[in-house]
Coordinates of C-alpha atoms in Angstrom, one line a residue:
Chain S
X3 CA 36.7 6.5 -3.6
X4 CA 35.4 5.3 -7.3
X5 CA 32.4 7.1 -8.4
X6 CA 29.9 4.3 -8.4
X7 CA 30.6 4.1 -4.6
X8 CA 29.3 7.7 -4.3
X9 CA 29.4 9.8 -1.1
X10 CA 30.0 8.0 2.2
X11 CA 29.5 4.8 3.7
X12 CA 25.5 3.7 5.2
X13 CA 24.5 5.7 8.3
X14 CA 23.5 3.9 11.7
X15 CA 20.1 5.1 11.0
X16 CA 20.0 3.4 7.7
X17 CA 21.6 0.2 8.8
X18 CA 19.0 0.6 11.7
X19 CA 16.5 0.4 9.1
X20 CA 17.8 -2.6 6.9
X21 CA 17.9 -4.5 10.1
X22 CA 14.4 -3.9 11.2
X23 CA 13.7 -5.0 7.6
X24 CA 16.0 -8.1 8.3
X25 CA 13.6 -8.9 11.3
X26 CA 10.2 -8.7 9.4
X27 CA 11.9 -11.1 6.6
X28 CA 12.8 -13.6 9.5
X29 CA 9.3 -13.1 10.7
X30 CA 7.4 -13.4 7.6
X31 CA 9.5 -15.8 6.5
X32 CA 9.0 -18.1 9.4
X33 CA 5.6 -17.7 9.4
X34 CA 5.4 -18.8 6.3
X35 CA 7.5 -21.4 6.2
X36 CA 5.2 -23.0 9.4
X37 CA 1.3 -22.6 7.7
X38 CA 3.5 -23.5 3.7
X39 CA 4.4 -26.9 5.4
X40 CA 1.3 -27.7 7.6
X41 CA -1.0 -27.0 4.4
X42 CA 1.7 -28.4 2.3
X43 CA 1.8 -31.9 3.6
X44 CA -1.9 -31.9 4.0
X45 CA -2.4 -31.5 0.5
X46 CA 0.3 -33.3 -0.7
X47 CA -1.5 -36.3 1.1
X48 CA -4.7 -34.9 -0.4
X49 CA -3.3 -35.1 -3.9
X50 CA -1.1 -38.3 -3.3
X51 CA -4.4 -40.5 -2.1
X52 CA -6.1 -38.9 -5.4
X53 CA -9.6 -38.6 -3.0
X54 CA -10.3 -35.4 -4.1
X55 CA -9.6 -34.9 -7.8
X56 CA -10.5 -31.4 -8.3
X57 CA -7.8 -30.3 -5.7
X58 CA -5.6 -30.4 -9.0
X59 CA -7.2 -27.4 -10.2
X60 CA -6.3 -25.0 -7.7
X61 CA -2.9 -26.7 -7.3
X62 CA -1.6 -26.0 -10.3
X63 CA -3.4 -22.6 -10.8
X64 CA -0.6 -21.8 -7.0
X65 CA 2.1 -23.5 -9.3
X66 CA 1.6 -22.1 -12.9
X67 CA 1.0 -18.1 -12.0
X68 CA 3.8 -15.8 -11.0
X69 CA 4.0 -15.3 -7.3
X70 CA 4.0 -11.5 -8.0
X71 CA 0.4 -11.5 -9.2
X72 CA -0.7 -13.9 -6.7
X73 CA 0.3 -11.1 -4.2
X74 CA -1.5 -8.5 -5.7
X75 CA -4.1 -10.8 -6.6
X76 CA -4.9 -10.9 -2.7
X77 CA -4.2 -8.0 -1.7
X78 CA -5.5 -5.9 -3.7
X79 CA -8.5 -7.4 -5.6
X80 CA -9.6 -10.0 -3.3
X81 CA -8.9 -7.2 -0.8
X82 CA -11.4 -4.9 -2.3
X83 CA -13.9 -7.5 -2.2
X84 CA -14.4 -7.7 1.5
X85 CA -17.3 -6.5 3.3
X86 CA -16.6 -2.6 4.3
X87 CA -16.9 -3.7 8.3
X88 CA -14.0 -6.3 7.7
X89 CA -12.1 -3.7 5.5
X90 CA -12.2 -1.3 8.3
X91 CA -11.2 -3.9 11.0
X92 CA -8.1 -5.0 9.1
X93 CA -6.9 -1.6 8.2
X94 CA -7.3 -0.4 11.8
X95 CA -4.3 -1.2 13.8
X96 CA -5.0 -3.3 17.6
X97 CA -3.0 -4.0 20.1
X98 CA -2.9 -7.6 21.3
X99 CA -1.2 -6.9 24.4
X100 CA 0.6 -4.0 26.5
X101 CA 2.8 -3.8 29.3
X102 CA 3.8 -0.4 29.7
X103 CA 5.6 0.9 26.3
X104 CA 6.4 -2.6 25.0
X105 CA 2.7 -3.6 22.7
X106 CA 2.1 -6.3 20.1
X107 CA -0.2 -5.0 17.5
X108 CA -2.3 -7.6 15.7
X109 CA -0.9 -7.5 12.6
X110 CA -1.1 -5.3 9.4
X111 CA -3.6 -6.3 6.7
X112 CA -0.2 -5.9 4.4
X113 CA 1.6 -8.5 6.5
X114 CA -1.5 -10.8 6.4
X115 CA -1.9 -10.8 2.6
X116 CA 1.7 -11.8 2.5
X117 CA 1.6 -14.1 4.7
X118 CA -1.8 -15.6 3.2
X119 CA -0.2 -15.6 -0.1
X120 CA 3.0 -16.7 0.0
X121 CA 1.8 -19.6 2.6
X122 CA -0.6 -20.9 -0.4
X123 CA 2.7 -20.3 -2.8
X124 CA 4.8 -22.4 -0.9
X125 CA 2.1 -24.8 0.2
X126 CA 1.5 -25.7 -3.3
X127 CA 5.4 -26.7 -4.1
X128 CA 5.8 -28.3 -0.4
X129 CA 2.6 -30.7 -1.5
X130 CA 4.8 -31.9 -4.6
X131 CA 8.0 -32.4 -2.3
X132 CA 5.4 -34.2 0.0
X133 CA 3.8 -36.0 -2.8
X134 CA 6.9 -37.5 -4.8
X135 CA 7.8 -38.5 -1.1
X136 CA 4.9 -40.4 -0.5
X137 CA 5.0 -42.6 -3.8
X138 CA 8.3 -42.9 -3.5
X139 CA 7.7 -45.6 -0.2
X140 CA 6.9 -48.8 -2.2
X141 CA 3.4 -50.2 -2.7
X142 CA 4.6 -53.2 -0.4
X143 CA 4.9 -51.0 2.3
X144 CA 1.2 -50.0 2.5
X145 CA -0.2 -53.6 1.8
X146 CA 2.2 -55.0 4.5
X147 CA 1.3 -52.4 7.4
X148 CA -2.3 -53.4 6.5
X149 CA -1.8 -56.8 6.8
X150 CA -0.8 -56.3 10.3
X151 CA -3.9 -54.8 10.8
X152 CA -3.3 -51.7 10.9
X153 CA -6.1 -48.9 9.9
X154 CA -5.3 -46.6 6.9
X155 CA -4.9 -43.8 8.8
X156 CA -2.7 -45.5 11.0
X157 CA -0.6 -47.2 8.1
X158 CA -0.3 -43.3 6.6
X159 CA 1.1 -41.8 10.4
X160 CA 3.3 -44.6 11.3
X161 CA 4.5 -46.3 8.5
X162 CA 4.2 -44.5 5.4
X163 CA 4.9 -40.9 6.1
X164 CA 8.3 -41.2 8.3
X165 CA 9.3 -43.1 5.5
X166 CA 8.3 -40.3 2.6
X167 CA 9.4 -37.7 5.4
X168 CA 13.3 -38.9 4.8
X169 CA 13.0 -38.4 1.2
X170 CA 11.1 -34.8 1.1
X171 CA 13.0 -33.0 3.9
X172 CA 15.8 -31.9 1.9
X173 CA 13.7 -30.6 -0.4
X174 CA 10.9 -29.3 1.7
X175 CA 14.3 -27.3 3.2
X176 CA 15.0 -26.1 -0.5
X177 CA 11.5 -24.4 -0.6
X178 CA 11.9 -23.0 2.9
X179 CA 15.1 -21.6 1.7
X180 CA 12.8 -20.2 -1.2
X181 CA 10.4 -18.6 0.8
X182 CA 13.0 -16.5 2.1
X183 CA 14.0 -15.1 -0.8
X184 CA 10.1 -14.9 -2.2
X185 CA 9.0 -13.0 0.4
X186 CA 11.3 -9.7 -1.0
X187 CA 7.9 -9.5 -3.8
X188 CA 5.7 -8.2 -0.8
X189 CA 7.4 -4.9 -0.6
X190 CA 5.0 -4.6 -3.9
X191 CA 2.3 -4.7 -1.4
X192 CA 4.0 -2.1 1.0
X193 CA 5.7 -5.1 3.6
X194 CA 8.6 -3.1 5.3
X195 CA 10.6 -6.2 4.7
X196 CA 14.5 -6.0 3.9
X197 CA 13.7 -5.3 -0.1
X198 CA 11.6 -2.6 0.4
X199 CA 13.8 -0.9 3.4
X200 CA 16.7 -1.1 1.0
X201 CA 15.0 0.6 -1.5
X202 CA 14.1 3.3 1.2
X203 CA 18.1 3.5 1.9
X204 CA 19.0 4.2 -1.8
X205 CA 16.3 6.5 -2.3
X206 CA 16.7 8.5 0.5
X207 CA 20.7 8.2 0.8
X208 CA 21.5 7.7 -3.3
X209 CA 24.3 5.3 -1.8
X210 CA 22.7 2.6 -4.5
X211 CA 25.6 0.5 -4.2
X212 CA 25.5 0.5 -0.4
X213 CA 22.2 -0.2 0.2
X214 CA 21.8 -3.1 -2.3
X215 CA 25.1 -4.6 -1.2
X216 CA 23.9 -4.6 2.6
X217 CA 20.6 -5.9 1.5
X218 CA 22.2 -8.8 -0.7
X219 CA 25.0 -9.6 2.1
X220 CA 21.9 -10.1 4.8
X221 CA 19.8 -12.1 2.1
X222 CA 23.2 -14.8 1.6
X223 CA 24.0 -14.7 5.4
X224 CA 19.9 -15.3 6.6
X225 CA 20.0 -18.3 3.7
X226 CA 23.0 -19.8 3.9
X227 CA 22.9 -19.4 8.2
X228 CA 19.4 -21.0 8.2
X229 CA 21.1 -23.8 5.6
X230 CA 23.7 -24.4 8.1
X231 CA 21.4 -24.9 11.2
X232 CA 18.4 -27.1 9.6
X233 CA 20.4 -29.3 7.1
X234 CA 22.5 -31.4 9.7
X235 CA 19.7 -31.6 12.2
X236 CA 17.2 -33.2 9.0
X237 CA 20.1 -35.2 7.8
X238 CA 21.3 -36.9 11.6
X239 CA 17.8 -38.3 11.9
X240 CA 18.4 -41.1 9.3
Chain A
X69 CA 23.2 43.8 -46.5
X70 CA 25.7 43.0 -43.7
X71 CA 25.6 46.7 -43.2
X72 CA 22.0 46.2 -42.8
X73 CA 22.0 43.6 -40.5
X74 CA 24.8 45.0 -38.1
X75 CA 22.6 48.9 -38.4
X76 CA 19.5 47.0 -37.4
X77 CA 21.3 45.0 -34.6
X78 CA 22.9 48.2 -33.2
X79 CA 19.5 50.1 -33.1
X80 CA 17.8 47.3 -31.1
X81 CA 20.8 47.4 -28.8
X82 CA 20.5 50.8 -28.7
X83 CA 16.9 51.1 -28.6
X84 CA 17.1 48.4 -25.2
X85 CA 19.8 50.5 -23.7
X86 CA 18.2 53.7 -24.1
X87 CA 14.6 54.0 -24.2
X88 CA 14.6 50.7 -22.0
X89 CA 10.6 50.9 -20.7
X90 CA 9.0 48.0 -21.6
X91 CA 5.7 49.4 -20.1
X92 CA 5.3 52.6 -22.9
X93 CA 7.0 50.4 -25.7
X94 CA 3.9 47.6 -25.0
X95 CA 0.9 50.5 -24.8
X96 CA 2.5 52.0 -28.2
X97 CA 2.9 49.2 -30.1
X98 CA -0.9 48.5 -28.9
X99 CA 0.1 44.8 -28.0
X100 CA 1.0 42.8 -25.3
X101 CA 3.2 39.8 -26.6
X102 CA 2.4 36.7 -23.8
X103 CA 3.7 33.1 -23.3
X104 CA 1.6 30.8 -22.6
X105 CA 1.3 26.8 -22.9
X106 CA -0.5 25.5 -26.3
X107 CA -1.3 21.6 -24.3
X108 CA -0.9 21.6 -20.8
X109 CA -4.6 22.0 -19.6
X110 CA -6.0 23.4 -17.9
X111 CA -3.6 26.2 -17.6
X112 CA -2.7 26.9 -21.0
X113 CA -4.0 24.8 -24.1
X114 CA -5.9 25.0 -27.5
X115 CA -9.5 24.5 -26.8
X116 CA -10.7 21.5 -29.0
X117 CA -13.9 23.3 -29.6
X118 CA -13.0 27.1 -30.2
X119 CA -9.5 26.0 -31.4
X120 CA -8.8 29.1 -29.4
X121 CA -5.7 28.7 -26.7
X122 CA -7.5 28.8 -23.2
X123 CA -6.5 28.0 -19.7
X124 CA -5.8 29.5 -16.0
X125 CA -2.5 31.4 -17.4
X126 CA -4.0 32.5 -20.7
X127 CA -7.1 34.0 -18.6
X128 CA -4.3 36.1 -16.3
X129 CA -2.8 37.5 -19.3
X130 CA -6.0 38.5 -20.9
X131 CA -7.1 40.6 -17.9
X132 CA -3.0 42.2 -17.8
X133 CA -3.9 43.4 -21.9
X134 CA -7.4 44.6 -21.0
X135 CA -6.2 46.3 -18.1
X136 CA -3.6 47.7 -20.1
X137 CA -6.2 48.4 -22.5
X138 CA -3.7 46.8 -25.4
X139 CA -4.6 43.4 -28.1
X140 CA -3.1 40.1 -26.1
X141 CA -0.8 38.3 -28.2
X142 CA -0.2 34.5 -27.3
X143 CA 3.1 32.8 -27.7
X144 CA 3.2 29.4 -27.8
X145 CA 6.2 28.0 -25.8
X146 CA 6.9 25.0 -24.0
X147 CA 8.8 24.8 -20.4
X148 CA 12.4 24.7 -21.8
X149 CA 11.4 27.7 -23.7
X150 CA 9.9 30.1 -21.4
X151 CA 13.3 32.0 -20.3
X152 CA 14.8 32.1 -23.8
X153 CA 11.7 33.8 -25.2
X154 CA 12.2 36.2 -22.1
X155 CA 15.7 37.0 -22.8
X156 CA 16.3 37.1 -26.6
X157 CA 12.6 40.0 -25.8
X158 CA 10.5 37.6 -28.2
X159 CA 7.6 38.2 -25.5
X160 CA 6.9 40.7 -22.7
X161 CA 5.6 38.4 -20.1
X162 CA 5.4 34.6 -19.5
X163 CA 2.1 33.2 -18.1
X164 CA 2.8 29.3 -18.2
X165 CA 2.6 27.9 -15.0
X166 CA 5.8 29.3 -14.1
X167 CA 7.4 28.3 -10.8
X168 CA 9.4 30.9 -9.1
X169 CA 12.6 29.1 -8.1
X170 CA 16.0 31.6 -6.6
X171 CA 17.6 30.3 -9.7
X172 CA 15.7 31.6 -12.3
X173 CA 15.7 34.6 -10.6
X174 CA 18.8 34.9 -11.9
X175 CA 18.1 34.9 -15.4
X176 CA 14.2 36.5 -15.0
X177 CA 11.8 38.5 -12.7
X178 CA 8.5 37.2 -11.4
X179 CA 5.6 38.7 -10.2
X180 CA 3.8 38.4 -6.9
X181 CA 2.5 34.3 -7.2
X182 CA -1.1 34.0 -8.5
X183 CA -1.1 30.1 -8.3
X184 CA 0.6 27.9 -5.6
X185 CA 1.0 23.7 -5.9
X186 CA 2.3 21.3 -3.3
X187 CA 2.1 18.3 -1.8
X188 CA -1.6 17.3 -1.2
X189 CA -3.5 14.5 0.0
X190 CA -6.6 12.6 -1.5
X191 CA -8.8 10.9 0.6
X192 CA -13.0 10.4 0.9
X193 CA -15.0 13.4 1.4
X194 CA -15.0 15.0 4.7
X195 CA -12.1 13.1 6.1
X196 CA -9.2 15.6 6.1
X197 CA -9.8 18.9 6.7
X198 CA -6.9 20.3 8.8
X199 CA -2.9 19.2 8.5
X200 CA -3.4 17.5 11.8
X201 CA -6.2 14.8 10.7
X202 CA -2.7 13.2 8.9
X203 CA -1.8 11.8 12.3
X204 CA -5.0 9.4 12.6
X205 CA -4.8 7.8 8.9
X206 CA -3.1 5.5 7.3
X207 CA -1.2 7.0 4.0
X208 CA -0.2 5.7 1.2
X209 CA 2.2 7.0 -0.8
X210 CA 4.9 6.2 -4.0
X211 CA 7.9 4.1 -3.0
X212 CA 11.2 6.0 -2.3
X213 CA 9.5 9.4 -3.5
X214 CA 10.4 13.2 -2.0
X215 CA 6.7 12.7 -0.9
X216 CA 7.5 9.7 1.5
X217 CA 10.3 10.9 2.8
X218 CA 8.8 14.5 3.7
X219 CA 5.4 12.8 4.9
X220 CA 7.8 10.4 7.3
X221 CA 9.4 14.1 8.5
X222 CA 6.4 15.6 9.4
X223 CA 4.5 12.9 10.7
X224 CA 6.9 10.4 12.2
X225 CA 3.9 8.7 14.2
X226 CA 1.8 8.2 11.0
X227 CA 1.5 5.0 9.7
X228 CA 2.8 4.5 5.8
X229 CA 2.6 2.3 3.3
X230 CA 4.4 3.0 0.1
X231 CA 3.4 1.4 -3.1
X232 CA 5.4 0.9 -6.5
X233 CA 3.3 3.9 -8.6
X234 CA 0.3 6.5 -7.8
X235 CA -2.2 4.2 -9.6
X236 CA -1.4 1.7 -7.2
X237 CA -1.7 3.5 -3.9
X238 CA -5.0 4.7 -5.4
X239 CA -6.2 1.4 -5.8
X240 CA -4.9 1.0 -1.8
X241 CA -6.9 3.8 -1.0
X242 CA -10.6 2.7 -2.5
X243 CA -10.0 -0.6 -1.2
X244 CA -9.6 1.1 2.1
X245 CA -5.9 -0.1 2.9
X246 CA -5.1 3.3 3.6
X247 CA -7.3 6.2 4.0
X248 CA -5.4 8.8 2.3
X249 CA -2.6 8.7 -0.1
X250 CA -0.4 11.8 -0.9
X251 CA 1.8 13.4 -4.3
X252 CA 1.8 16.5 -5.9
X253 CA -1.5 17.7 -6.7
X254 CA -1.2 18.0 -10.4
X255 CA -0.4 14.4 -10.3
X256 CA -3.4 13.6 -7.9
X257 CA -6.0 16.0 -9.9
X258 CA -5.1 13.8 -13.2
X259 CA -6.0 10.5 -11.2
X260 CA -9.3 11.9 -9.8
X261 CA -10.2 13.0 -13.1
X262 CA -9.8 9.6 -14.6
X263 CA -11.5 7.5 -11.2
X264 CA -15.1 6.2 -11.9
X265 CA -15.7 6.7 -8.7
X266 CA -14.3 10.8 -7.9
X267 CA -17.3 11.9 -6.4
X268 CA -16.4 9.7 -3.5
X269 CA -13.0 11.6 -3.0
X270 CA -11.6 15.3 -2.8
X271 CA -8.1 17.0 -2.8
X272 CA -7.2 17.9 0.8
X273 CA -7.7 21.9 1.3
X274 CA -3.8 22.3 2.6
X275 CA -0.2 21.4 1.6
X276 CA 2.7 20.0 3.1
X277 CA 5.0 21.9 0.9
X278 CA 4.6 25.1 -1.7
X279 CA 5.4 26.0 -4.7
X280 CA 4.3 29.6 -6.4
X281 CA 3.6 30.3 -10.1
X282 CA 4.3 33.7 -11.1
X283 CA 4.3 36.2 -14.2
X284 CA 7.6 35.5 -15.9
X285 CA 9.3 39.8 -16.7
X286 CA 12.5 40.2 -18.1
X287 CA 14.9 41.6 -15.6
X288 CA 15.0 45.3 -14.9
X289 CA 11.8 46.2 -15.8
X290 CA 10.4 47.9 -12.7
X291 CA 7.4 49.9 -14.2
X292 CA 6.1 46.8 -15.9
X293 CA 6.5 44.9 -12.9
X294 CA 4.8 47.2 -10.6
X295 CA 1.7 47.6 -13.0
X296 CA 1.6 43.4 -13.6
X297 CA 1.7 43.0 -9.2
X298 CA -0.8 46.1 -9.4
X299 CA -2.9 44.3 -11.6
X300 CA -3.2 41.1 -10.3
X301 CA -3.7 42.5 -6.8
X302 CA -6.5 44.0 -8.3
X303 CA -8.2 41.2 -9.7
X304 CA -7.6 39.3 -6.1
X305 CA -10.0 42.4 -4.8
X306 CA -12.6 42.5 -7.4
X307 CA -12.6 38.9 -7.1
X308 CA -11.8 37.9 -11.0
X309 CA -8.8 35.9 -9.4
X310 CA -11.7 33.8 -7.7
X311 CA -13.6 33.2 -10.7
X312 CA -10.8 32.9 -13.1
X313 CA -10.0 29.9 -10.8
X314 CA -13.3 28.6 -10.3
X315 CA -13.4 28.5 -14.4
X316 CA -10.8 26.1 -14.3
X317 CA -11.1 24.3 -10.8
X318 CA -13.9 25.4 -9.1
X319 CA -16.4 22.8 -7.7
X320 CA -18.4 22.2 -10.9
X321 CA -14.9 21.9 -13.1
X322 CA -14.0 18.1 -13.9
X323 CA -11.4 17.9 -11.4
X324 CA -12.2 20.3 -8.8
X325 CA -9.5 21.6 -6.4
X326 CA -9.9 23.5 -3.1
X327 CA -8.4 27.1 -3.4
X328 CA -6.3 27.4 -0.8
X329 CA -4.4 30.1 -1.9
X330 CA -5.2 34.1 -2.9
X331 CA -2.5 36.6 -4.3
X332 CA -1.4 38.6 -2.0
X333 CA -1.0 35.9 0.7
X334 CA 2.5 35.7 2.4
X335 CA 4.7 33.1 1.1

């Protein structure tokens, strides 16, 4: 065996653990990917009707800072400005529900802040997909569905946005896909996503090469999988 | 003057081989020759006031030449150095924080441990006071450390959350993400001294794991090490051991730490 390869191939117990960090990515990352397109296409139609002006500010502050900092940013500074009573409360695990040894635990304050964070993150590049969709539907559009008297609101749900919907989704996909991969800057904040277990592996097992490679060939396989399944099913609906 | 140099040569040979007692050669030359750190505070460093070397290890070896009743003589060295200066007999003893591992014991001979580090914890005042308190916190701890792993052996149930450096996980702890956070406490009394905040937080009074600093003696030399084991047993009983370390981290020092360990106490 070359020497970069080391001693040994990856135990069960560490693959046991970069799977369990596989699940947490899937679950963060869904999260995410849910709240980052709800707030996403709300403010994308925020900023594309231009009501609220100031909303730029804030935008752009989500767009033009490193995602790294944002997540210390609310973890640790805007999580030392909490009142001490809800400090204690997220830092004290609950259980949700239990049936026998099976519990869901409300979750971490380390999974919230990551969660929180990269949801504003991705919110604020889903708005621009969102956004460019929207202008992209021609004036016309708008003053013809008004014509028919139709109220604004109504015009935006019925006409306009399944019309800017076909022209974000691939690109709204493109951030999901992002979010995945973004989500390996929480272990910064302690997440025990796939990252930061396959950091554990190499520091606990020195297999370096092992534990990144199994890391990396779970990143490509959750990416290009989650490619597969959601790209034909946005594209048939044209 | 090669003659000279091979005549003087063959007398210290001689002179180790023969009359090898370290103990009478020390009380007739009248001076005990000591290593100790010149800047690693506060066990052995150069006080910036008195300009005069002071510390834990350099108080040790002052009570060793007074009990001896010889003048101390302080060796600079730093921890490369400390076995050479043993072995080429540039220095008697080494008092420099001076852990006793099987293999130096190879190339030296230690006393009976007068100062013990480990693994501690940090957390607010009053929170941990027995090993088993661990199992009700969160801890924070340093990424892919020995720390992490041994505080996930010991205490599979207990929550962790690692963080990229100390600093960090210190931060975690005054903002109440965890309520303790654990490393070697030399590494955890440096970031207490520095907090603005310390007298919120102490050092937890046990360890997860040891390690014992001993006088550093060159091999072989049984009297010496008898009288140096002798000696600091001593000071354990008349209780200089306690206020040597009270001098240096006793509760009113900068960065106090609990004293969890006496000499004499089984290893």
């Amino acid at each position: 065996m070359p020497a970069w390869l080391g001693q040994g191939l990856l135990g069960s117990e560490q693959l046991g653990w970069l799977l369990q960090g596989l699940v947490l990515t899937i679950t963060l990352s869904a999260a995410v990917i849910l709240t980052g397109l709800i707030l996403g296409v709300l403010l994308g139609i925020a900023r594309q009707q231009g009501h609220w002006p100031w909303l730029a500010l804030p935008h752009n502050a989500l767009r033009n800072t490193p995602l790294l900092v944002q997540v210390l940013f609310w973890y640790f500074a805007v999580g030392g400005m909490l009142p001490e009573a809800a400090k204690i409360w997220l830092n004290t695990p609950h259980v949700l529900w239990q049936w026998q040894d099976l519990s869901l635990g409300w979750p971490s304050f380390e999974f919230l802040a990551a969660w929180w964070s990269l949801s504003l993150y991705a919110m604020a590049y889903m708005a621009e997909d969102v956004r460019s969709g929207l202008n992209a539907v021609p004036r016309g559009q708008w003053e013809a569905a008004q014509a028919h008297g139709l109220r604004p609101w109504q015009v935006l749900r019925w006409i306009i946005l399944p019309q800017a919907w076909q022209i974000a989704r691939i690109p709204l996909l493109g951030q999901g896909l992002n979010t995945i991969k973004n989500t390996s800057l929480t272990m910064a904040i302690g997440v025990m996503e796939l990252s930061y277990r396959s950091r554990q592996v190499d520091a606990q097992t020195l297999l370096t090469f092992q534990a990144f490679a199994v890391a990396t060939l779970l990143y490509v396989l959750l990416n290009l999988l989650t490619q597969r399944w959601a790209q034909p099913r946005l594209e048939a609906k044209q | 003057m090669k003659k000279t140099i091979a005549l003087a040569v063959s007398l210290a040979l001689f002179s180790g081989a023969v009359w090898a007692d370290k103990l009478d050669e020390i009380k007739k030359a009248g001076v005990l020759r000591v290593a100790a750190f010149d800047s690693n505070p506060p066990f052995g460093f150069v006080d910036p006031q008195t300009r005069q070397p002071a510390g834990l290890d350099v108080d040790v070896a002052q009570a060793l030449a007074k009990k001896l009743g010889v003048k101390l003589e302080l060796q600079a060295t730093n921890p490369a150095n400390r076995i050479p200066l043993l072995t080429a007999n540039k220095v008697d003893l080494v008092a420099a924080n001076f852990t006793i591992t099987e293999e130096r014991r190879k190339q030296v001979e230690f006393s009976v441990p007068y100062f013990a580090t480990g693994q501690k914890f940090i957390a607010k005042k009053g929170v941990l006071k027995k090993p088993d308190d661990i199992k009700a916190l969160r801890v924070g701890v340093d990424k892919g450390t020995t720390q992490e792993a041994l505080l996930r052996e010991k205490y599979p149930q207990t929550p962790v959350v690692a963080y990229d450096d100390t600093p960090l996980a210190f931060t975690a702890l005054r903002n109440g993400n965890v309520q303790a956070i654990t490393q070697d406490d030399a590494k955890l009394l440096a970031l207490l001294a520095n907090a603005p905040d310390k007298a919120k937080y102490e050092i937890s009074p046990f360890a997860l794991t040891r390690e014992y600093q001993g006088i550093g003696l060159p091999r072989g030399e049984e009297r010496l090490a008898k009288f140096v084991n002798a000696t600091l047993q001593e000071l354990e009983k008349t209780g200089q051991a306690k206020q040597i370390y009270d001098r240096w981290f006793g509760p009113k020092t900068k960065a106090p730490l609990p004293r969890d360990f006496k000499i004499g106490d089984p290893t």
